[in-house]
Short mmCIF file of C-alpha atoms in Angstrom, two decimals:
data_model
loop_
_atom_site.label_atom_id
_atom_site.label_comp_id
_atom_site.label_asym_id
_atom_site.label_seq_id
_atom_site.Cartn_x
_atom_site.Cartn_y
_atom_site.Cartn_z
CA UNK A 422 0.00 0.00 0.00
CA UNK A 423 1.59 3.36 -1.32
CA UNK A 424 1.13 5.66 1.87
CA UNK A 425 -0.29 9.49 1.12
CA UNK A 426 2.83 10.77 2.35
CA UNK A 427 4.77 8.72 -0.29
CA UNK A 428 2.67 10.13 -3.05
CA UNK A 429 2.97 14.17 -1.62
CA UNK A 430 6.82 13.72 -1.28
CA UNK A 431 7.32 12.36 -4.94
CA UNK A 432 4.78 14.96 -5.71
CA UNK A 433 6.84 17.95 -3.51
CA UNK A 434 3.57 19.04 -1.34
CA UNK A 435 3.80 20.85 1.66
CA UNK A 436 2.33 18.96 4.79
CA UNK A 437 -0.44 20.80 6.73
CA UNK A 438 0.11 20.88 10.46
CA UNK A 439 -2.20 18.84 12.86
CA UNK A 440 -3.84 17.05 9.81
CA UNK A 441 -2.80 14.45 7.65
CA UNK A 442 -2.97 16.51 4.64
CA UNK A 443 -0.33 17.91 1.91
CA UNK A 444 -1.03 20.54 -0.50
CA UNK A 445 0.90 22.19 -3.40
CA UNK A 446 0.20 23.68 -7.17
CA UNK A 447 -2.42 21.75 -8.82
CA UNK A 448 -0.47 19.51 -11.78
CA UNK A 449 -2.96 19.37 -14.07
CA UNK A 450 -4.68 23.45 -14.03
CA UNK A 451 -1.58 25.25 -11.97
CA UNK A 452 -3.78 26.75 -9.32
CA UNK A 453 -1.89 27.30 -5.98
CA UNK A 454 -2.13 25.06 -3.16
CA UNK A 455 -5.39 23.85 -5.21
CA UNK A 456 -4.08 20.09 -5.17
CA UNK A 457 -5.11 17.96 -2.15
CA UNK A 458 -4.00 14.47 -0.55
CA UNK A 459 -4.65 13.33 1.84
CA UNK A 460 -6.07 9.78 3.49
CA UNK A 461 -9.45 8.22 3.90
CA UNK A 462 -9.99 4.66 5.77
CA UNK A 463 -6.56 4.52 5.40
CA UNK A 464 -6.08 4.88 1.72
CA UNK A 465 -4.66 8.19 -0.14
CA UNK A 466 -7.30 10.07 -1.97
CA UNK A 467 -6.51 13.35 -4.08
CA UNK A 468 -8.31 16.01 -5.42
CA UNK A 469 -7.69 19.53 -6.57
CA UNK A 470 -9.68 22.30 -5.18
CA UNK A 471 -10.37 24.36 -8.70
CA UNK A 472 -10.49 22.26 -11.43
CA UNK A 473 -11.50 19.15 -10.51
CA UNK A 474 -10.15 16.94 -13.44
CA UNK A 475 -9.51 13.61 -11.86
CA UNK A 476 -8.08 12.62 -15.02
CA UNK A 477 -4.96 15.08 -15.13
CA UNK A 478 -4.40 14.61 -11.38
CA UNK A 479 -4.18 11.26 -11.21
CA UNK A 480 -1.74 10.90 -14.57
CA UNK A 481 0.32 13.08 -11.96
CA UNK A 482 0.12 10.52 -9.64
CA UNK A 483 0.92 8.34 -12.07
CA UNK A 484 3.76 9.65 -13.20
CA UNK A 485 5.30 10.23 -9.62
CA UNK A 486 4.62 6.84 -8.92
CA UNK A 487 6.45 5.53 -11.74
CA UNK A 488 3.92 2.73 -12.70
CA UNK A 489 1.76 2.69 -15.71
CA UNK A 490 -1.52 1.87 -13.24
CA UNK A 491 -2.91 3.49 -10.57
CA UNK A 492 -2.56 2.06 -6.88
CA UNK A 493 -5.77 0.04 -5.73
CA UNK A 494 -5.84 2.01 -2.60
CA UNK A 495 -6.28 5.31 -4.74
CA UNK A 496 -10.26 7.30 -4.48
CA UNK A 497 -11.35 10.38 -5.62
CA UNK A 498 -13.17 12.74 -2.99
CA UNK A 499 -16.57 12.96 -3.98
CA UNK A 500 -17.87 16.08 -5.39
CA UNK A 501 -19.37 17.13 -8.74
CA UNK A 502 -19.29 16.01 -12.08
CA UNK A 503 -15.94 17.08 -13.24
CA UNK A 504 -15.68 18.92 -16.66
CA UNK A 505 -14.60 17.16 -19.48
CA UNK A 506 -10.90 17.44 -20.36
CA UNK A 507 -11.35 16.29 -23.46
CA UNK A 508 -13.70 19.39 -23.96
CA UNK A 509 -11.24 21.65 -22.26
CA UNK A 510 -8.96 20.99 -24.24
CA UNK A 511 -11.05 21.28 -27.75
CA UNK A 512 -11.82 24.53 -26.29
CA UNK A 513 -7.76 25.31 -25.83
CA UNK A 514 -7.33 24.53 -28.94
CA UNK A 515 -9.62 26.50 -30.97
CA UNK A 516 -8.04 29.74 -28.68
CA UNK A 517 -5.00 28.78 -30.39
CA UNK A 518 -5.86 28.48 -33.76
CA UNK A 519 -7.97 31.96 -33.22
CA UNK A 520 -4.59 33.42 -31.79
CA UNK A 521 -2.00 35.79 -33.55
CA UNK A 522 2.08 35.25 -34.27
CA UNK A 523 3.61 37.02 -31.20
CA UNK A 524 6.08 39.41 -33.08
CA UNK A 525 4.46 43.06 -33.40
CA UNK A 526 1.95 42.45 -30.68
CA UNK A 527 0.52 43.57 -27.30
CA UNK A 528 2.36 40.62 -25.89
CA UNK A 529 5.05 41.08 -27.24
CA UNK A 530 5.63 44.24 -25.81
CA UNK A 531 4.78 42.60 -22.70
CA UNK A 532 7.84 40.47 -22.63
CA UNK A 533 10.17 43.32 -23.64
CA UNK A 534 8.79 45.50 -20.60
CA UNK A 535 9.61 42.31 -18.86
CA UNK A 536 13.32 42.46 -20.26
CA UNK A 537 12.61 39.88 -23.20
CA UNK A 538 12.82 41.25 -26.42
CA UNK A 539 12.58 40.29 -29.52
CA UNK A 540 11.04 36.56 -28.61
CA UNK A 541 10.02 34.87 -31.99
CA UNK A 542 8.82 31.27 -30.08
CA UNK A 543 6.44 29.81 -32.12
CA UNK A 544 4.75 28.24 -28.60
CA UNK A 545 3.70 32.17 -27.53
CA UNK A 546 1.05 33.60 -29.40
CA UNK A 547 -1.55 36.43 -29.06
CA UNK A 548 -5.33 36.76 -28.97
CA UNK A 549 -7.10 39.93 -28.34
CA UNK A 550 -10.33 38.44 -26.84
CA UNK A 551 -9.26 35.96 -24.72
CA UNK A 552 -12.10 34.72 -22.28
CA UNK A 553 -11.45 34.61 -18.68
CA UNK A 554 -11.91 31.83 -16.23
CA UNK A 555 -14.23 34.43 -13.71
CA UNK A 556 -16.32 34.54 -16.81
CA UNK A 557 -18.25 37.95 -18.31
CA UNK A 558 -14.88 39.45 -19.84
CA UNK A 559 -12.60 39.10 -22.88
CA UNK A 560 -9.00 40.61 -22.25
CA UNK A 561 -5.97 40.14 -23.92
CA UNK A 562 -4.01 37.68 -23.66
CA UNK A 563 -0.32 36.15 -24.56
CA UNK A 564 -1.05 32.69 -25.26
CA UNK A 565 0.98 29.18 -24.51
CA UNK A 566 0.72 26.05 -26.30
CA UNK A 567 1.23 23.55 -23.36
CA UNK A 568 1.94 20.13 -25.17
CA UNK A 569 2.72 16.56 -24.30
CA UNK A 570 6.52 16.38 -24.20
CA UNK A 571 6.26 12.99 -25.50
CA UNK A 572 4.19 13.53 -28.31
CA UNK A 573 4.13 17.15 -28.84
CA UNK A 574 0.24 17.24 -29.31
CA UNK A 575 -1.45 20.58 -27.68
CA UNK A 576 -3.28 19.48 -24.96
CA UNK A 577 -4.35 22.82 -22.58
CA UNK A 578 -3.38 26.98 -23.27
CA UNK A 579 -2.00 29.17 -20.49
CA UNK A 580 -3.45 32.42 -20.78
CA UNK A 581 -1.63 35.37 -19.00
CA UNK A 582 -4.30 38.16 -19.21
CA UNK A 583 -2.04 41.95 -20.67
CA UNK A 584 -3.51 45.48 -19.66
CA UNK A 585 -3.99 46.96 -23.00
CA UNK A 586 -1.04 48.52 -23.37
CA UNK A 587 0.83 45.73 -22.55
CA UNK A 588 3.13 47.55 -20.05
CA UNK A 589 2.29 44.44 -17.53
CA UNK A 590 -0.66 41.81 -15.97
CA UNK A 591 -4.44 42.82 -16.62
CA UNK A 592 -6.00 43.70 -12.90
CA UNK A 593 -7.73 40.60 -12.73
CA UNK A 594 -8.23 37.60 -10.66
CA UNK A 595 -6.55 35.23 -11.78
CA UNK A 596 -4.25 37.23 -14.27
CA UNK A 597 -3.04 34.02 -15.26
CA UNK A 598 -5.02 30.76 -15.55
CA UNK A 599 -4.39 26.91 -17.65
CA UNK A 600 -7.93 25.65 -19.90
CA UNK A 601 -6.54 22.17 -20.29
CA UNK A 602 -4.86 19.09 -18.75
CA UNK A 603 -1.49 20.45 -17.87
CA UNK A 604 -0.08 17.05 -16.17
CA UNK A 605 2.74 15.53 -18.21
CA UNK A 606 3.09 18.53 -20.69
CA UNK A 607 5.13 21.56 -20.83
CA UNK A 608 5.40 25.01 -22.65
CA UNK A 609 8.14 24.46 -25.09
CA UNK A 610 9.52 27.55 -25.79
CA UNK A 611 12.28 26.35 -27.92
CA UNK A 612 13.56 23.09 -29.56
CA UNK A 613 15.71 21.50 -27.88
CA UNK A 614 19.88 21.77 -29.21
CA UNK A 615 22.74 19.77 -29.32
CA UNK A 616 25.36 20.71 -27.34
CA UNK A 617 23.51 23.23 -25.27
CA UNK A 618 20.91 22.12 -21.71
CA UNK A 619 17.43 22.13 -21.74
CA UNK A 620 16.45 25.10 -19.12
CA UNK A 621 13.14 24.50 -17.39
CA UNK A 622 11.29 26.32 -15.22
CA UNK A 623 7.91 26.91 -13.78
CA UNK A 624 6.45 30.07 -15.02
CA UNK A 625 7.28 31.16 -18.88
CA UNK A 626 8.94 34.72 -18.05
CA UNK A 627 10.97 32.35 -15.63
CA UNK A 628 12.29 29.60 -17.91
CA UNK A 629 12.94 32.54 -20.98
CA UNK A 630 14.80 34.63 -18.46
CA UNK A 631 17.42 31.72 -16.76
CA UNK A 632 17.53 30.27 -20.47
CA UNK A 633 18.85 33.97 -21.28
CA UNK A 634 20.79 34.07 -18.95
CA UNK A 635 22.54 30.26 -18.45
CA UNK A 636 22.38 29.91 -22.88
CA UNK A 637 19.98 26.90 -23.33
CA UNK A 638 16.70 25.89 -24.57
CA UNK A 639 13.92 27.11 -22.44
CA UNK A 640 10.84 24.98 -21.13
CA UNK A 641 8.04 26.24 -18.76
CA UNK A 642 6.00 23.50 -16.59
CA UNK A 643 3.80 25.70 -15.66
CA UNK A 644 3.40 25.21 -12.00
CA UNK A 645 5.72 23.45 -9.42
CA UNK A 646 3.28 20.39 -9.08
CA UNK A 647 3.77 19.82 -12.78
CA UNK A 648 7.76 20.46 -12.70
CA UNK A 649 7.60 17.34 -10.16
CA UNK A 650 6.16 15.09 -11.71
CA UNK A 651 7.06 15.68 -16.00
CA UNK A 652 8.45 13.51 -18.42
CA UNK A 653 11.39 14.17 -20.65
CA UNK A 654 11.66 13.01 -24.13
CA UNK A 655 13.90 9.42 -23.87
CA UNK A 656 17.03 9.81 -23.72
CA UNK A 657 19.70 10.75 -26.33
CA UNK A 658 17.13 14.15 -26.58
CA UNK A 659 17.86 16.43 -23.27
CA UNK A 660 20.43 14.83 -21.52
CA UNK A 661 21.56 17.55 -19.77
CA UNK A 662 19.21 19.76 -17.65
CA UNK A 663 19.36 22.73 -15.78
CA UNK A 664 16.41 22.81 -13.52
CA UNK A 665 15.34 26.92 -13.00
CA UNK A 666 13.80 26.67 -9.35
CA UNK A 667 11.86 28.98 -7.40
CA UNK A 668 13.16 29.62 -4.06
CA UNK A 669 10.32 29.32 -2.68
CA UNK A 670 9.69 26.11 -0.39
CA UNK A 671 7.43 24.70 -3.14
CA UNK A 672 9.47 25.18 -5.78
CA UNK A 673 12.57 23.74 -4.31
CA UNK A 674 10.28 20.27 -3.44
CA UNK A 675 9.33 20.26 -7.21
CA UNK A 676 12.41 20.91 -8.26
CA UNK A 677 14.52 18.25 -6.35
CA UNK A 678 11.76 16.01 -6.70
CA UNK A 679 12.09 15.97 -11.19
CA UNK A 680 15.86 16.30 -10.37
CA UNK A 681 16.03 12.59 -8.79
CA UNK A 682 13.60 11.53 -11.66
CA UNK A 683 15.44 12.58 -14.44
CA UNK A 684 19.14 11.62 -12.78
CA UNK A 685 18.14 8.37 -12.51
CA UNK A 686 17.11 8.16 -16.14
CA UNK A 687 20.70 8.55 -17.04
CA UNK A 688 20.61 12.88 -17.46
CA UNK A 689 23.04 15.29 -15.97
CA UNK A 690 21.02 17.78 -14.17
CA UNK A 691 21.78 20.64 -11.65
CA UNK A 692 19.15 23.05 -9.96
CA UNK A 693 19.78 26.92 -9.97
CA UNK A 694 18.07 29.08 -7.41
CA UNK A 695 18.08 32.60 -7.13
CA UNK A 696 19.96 33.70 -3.62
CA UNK A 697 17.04 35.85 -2.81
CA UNK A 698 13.55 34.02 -1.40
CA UNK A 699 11.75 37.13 -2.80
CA UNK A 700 13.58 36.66 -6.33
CA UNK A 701 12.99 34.83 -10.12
CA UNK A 702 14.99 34.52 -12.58
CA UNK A 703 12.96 37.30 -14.36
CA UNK A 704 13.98 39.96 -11.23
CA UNK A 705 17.41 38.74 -12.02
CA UNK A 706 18.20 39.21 -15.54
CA UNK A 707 16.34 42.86 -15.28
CA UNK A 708 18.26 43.56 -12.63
CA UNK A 709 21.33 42.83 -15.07
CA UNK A 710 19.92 44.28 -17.93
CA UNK A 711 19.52 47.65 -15.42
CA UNK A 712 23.53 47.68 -14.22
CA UNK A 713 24.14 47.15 -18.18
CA UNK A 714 22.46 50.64 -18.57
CA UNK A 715 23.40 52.43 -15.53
CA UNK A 716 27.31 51.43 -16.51
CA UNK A 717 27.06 52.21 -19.91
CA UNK A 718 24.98 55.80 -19.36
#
């Protein structure tokens, strides 16, 4: 019997004190401490919070179990119907095949205000209307194909809702949201190349910025649950990884987590963490980009 601890610390959850509970970013939608396990007569039951998709959450589970079945002991907490990923996903996909080429756009002004300029990825793209998960309003939006990093089919969008301008995050709640199964699949920002690591990290501003800044092929998981538990393409592709944690406590469980994953699979891998809790990789390289100026006038 696989024990709900067992499942949280391959997952990197955080225990909650006096209960036998352990929460952490959703794997399958991204929503903070939306993902749930915890035990029931004994046996480890999971849930998340927001989306409810049973489906994604548990190929997490699989995943960070390593076994192509689930555990017998495994139930889902009852609640509602959940929504149909397969019609979440339909619906991701038609955003994307609405959206605009980055280059020239809202969004792309977004990332150069952000100290990325100039980003041609052909996994970011724009839409002007982009519905948002509170429902009632259409913002824009910069756009991410999250795909299976097996297969490379698009499986969910992350929206990150713009002010019109573009000079930063729309005041909303949530300014950034997943319509898809996220579990297993990743952001790929760029192909991966010989001779150079594959950087990954959990948001998209994150993984661009340390792939900036270390020279490599950037990846975003999206959230820290799904850093835990993703697959890599089989090895020759990405053998060597640099790992672009958050220093926050969640981050660093995710991130250690897919580091004993993917070292065991044969890959070189080594985690880099900004020195400053309050800090991403994003802070950092504008904080470079800044003493560039101020030294050259």
């Amino acid at each position: 019997m696989i024990a709900a601890s067992d499942i949280a610390a391959r997952l990197g959850l955080r225990a909650i004190p006096m209960r036998r509970e352990w929460r952490g970013d959703c794997p399958s939608c991204g929503y903070a401490s939306g993902l749930v396990v915890g035990e029931k007569e004994g046996r480890a039951v999971w849930w998340c919070a927001s989306c409810q998709d049973r489906e994604g959450i548990t190929a997490a589970v699989r995943h960070a179990l390593g076994r192509g079945g689930i555990p017998p002991q495994r139930v889902d907490r009852p609640m509602g119907p959940a929504p149909s990923t397969a019609r979440k996903s339909a619906f991701a996909r038609a955003l994307w095949d609405e959206a605009l080429p980055l280059p020239g756009t809202i969004a792309a002004r977004y990332l150069a205000v952000r100290g990325l300029p100039g980003i041609e990825s052909a996994a970011l793209r724009y839409l002007p209307a982009t519905p948002h998960p509170a429902g009632g309003k259409r913002l824009p939006a910069m756009l991410a194909a999250i795909r299976d990093t097996r297969t490379g089919e698009l499986r969910a969008v992350h929206r990150t809702f713009l002010r019109p301008d573009g000079t930063g995050k729309a005041a909303v709640e949530p300014a950034k949201a997943s319509l898809g199964p996220v579990a297993g699949c990743a952001v790929m920002l760029d192909p991966p190349r010989d001779g150079a690591p594959l950087v990954i990290g959990e948001g998209i501003e994150s993984a661009l910025s340390a792939a900036a800044m270390i020279g490599g092929a950037a990846w975003s998981a999206v959230s820290a649950g799904n850093l835990a538990v993703l697959p890599l393409p089989p090895l020759p592709a990405c053998p060597v990884v640099v790992i672009a944690a958050d220093p926050d406590a969640p981050g660093q469980r995710a991130a250690h987590a897919a580091a004993h994953r993917w070292r065991a699979e044969g890959r070189a891998v080594r985690i880099a963490t900004p020195d400053s809790p309050d800090t991403d990789f994003n802070d950092l390289l504008r904080a470079r980009l800044e003493a560039r100026e101020t030294r050259h006038g």
